[in-house]
PDB file of C-alpha atoms in Angstrom:
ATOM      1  CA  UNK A   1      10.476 -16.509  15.161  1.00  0.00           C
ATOM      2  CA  UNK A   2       8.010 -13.642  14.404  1.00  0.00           C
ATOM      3  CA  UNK A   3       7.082 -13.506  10.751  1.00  0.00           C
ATOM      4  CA  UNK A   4       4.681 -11.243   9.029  1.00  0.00           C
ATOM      5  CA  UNK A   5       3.614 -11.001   5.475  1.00  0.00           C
ATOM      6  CA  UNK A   6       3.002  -7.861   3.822  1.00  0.00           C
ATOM      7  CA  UNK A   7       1.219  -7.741  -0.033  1.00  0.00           C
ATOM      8  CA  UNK A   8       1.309  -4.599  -1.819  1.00  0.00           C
ATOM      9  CA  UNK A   9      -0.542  -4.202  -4.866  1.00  0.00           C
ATOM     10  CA  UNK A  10       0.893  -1.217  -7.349  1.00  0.00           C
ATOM     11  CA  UNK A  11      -0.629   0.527  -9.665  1.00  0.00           C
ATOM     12  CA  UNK A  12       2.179  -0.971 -12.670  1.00  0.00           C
ATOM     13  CA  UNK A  13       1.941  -4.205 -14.291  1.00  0.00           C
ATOM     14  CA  UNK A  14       2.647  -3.731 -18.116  1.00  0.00           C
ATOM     15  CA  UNK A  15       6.410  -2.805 -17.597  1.00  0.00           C
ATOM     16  CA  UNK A  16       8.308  -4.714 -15.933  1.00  0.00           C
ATOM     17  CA  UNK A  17      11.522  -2.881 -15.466  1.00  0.00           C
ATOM     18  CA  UNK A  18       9.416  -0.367 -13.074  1.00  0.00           C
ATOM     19  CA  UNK A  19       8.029  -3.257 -10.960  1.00  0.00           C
ATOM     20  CA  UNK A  20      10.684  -5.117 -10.745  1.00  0.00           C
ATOM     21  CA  UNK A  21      12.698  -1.898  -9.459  1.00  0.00           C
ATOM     22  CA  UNK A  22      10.016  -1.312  -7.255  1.00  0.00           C
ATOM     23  CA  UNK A  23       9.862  -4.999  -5.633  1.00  0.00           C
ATOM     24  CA  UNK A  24      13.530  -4.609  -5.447  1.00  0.00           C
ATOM     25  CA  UNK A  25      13.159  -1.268  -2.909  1.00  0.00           C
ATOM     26  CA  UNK A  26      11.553  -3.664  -0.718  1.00  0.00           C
ATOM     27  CA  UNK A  27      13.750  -6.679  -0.784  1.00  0.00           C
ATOM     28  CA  UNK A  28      16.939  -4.676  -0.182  1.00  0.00           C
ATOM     29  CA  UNK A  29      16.002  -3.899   3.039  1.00  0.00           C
ATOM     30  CA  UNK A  30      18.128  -6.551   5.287  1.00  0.00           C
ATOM     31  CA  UNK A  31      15.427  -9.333   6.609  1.00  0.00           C
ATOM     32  CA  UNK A  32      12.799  -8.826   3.668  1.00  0.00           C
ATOM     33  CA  UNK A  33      12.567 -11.721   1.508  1.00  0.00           C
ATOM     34  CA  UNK A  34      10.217 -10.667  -1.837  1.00  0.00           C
ATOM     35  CA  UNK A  35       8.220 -14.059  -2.176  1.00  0.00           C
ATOM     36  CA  UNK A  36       6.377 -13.461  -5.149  1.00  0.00           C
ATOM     37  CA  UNK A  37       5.932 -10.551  -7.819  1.00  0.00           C
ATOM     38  CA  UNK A  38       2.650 -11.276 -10.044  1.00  0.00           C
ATOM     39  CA  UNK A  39       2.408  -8.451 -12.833  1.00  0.00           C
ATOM     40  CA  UNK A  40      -1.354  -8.198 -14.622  1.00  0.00           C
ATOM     41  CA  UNK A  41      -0.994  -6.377 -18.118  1.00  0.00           C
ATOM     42  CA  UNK A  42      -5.399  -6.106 -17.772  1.00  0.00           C
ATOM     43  CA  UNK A  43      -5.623  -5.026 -14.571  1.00  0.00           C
ATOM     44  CA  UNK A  44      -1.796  -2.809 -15.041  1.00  0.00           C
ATOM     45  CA  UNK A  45      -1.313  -3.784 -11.346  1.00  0.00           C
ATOM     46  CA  UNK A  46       1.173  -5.673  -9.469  1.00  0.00           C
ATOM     47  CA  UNK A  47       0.873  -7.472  -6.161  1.00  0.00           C
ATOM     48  CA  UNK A  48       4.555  -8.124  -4.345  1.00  0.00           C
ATOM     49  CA  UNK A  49       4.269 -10.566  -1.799  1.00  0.00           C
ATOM     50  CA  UNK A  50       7.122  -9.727   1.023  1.00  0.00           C
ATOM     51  CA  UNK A  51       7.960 -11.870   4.409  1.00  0.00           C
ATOM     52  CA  UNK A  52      10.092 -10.875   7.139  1.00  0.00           C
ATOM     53  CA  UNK A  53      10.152 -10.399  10.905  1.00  0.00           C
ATOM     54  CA  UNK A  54       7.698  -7.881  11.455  1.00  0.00           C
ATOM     55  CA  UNK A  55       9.874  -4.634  11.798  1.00  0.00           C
ATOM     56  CA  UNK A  56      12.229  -5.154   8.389  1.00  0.00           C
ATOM     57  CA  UNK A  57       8.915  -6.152   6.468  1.00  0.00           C
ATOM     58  CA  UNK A  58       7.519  -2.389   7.929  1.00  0.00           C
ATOM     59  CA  UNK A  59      10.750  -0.871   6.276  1.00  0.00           C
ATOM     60  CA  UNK A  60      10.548  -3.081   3.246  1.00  0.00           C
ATOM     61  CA  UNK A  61       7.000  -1.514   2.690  1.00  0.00           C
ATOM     62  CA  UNK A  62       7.767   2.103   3.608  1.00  0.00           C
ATOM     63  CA  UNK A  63      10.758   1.615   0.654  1.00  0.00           C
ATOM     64  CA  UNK A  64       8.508  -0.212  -1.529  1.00  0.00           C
ATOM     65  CA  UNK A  65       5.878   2.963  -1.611  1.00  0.00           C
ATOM     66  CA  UNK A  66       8.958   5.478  -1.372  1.00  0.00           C
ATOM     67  CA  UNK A  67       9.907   3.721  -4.799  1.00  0.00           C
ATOM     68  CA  UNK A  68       6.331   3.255  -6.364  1.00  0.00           C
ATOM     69  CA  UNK A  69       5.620   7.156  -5.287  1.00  0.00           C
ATOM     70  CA  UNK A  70       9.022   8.387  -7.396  1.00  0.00           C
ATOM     71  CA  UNK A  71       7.944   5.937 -10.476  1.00  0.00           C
ATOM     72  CA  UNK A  72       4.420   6.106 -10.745  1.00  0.00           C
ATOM     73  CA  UNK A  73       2.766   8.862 -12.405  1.00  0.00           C
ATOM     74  CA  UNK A  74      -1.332   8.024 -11.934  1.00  0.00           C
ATOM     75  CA  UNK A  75      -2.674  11.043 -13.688  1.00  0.00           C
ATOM     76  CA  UNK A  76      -1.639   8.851 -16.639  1.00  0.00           C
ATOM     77  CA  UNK A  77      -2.657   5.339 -14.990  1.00  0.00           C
ATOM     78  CA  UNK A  78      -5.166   3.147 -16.999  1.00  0.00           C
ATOM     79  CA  UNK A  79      -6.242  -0.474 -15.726  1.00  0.00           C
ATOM     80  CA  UNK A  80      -9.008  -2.671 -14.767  1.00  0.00           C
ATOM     81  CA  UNK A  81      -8.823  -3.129 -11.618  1.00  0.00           C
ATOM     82  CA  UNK A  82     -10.160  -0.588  -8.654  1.00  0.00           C
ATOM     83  CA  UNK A  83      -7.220   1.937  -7.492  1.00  0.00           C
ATOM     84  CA  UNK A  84      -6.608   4.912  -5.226  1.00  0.00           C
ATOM     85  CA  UNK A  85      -2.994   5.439  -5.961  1.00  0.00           C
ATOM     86  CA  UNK A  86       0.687   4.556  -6.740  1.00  0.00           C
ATOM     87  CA  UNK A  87       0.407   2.152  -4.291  1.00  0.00           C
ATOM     88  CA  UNK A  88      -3.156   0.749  -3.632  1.00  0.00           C
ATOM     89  CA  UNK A  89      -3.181  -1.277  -0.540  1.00  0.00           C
ATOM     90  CA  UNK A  90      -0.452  -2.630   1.523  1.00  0.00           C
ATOM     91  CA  UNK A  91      -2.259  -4.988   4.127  1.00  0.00           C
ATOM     92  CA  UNK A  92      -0.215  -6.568   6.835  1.00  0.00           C
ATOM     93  CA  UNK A  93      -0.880 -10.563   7.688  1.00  0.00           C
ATOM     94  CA  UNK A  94       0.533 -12.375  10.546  1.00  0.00           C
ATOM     95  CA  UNK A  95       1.943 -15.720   9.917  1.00  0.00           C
ATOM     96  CA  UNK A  96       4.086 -17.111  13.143  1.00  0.00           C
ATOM     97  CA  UNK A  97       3.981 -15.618  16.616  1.00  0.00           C
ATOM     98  CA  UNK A  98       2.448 -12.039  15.447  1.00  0.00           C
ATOM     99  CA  UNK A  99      -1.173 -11.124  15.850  1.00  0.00           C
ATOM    100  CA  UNK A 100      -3.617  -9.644  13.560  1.00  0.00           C
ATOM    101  CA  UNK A 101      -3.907  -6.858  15.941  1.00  0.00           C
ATOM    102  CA  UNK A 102       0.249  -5.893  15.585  1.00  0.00           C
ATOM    103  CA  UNK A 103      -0.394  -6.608  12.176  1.00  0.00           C
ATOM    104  CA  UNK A 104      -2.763  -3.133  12.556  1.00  0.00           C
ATOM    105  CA  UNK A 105      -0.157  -1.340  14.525  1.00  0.00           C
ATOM    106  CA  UNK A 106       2.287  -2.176  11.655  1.00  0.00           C
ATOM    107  CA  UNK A 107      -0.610  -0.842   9.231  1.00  0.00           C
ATOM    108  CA  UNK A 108      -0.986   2.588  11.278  1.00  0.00           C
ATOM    109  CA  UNK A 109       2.952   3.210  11.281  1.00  0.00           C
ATOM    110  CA  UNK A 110       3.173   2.906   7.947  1.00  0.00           C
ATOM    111  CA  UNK A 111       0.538   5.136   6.875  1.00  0.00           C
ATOM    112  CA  UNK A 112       1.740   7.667   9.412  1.00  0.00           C
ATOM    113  CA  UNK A 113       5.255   7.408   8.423  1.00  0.00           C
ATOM    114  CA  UNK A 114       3.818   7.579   4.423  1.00  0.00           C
ATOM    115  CA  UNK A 115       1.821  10.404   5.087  1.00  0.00           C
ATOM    116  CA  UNK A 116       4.603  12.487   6.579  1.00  0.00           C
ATOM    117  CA  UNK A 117       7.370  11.796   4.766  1.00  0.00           C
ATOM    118  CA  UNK A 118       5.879  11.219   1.278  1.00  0.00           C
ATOM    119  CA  UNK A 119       3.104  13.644   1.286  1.00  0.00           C
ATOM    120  CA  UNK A 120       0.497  11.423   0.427  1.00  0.00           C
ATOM    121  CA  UNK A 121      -2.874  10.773   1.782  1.00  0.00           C
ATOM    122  CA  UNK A 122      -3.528   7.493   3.227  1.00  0.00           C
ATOM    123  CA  UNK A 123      -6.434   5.826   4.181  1.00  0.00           C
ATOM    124  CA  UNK A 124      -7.011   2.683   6.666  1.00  0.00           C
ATOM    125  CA  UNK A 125      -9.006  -0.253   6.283  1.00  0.00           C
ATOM    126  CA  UNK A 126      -9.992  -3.847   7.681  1.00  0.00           C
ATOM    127  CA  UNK A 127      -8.682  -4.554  10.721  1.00  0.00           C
ATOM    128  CA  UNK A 128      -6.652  -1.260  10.685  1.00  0.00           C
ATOM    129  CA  UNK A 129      -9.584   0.806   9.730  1.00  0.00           C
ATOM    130  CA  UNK A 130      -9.746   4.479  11.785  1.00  0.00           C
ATOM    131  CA  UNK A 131     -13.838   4.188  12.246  1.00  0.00           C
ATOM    132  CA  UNK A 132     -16.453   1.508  11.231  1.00  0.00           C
ATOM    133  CA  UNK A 133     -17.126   2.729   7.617  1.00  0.00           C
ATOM    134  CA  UNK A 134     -13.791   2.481   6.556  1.00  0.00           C
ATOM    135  CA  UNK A 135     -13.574  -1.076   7.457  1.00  0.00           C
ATOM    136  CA  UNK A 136     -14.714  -2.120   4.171  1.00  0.00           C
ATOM    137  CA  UNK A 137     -11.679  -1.384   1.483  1.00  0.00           C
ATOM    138  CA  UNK A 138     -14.827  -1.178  -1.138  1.00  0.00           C
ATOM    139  CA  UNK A 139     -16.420   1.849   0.458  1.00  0.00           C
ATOM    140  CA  UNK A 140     -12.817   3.292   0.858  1.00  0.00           C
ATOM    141  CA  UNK A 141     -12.182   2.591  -2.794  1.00  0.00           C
ATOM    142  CA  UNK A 142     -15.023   4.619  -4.038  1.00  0.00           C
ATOM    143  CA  UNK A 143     -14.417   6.926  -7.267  1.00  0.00           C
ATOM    144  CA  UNK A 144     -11.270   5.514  -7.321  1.00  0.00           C
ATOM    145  CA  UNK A 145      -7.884   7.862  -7.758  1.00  0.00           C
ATOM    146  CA  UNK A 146      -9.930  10.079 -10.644  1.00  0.00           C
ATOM    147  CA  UNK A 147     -12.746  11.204  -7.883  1.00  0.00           C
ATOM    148  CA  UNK A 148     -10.047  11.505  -5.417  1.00  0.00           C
ATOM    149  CA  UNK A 149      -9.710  15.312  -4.822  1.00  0.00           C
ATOM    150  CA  UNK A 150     -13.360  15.444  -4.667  1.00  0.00           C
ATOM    151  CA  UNK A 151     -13.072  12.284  -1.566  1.00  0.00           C
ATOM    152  CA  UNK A 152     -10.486  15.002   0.022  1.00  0.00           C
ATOM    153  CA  UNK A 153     -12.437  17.712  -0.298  1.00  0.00           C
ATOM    154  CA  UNK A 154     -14.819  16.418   1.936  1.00  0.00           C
ATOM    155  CA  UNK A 155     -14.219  16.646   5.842  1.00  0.00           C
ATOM    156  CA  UNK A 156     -15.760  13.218   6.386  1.00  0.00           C
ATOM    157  CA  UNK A 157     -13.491  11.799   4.264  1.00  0.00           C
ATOM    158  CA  UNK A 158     -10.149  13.277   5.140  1.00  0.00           C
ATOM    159  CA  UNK A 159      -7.338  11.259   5.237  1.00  0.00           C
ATOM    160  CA  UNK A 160      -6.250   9.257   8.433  1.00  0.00           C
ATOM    161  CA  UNK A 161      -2.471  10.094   7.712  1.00  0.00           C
ATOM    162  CA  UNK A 162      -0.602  12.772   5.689  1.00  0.00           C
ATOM    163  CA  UNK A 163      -2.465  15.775   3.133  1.00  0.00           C
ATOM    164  CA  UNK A 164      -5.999  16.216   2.601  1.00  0.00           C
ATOM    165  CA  UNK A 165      -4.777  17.686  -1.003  1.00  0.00           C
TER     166      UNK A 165
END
């Protein structure tokens, strides 16, 4: 069986009725099991921890952000830990019979499929990075969401998927 793990972290962790509905976008999508949901009131982040076969854990994350996106409002956002948006990373891990590499390609359809359909900018990192100085999810991270129309502003930093606004 091919299992992948997928851990986004979400810019919500004092209020648990929003991450829980959130969390719960994910794991009702058939094949997505929602492992773990670890709220931080300091840091007013979440990371979900999902596992699946590779192409329902994809879906499970594409609803996850679809649900984060409608809930989260980060013009308002206050926390301690480094953020770029609703939904600050959602990194892919392979755990049976999937490689790091799909794990990527799972990355890269997401973020298209995000970019198009949610209007959001995304931007790749690690292993699923677009060029060599995005590799590092510090460098990305950068000014965090508050310097982030200035990041889009500039053509070296435009977005690998969806608006550069």
């Amino acid at each position: 069986m091919r299992v992948v793990e997928c851990v986004p972290n979400i810019s919500e962790g004092r209020r648990p009725e929003v991450y829980q509905a959130i969390a719960e976008a994910a794991g009702n999508v058939p094949g997505v099991q929602v492992l773990d949901v670890d709220p931080g009131v300091e840091t007013n982040r979440t990371v979900i921890t999902l596992v699946g076969e590779p192409e329902a854990v994809l879906e499970g994350a594409f609803q996850l952000m679809r649900a984060a996106v409608a809930r989260l409002d980060m013009s308002t956002h206050k926390g301690a830990h480094p953020r770029m948006g609703a939904v600050d990373v959602v990194p892919f891990v392979p755990v049976s019979g999937v490689t790091m590499e799909e794990c990527a390609d799972l990355a890269r359809r997401l973020g298209d499929r995000a970019g198009r359909e949610l209007g959001i900018p995304i931007y790749l990192y690690e292993s699923a990075a677009s060029r060599p100085e995005r590799r590092n999810l510090a460098d990305v991270r950068v000014g965090e969401y508050e310097a982030l129309a200035k990041k889009l502003a500039d053509p070296a930093w435009k977005p690998d998927y969806g608006p550069a606004t």
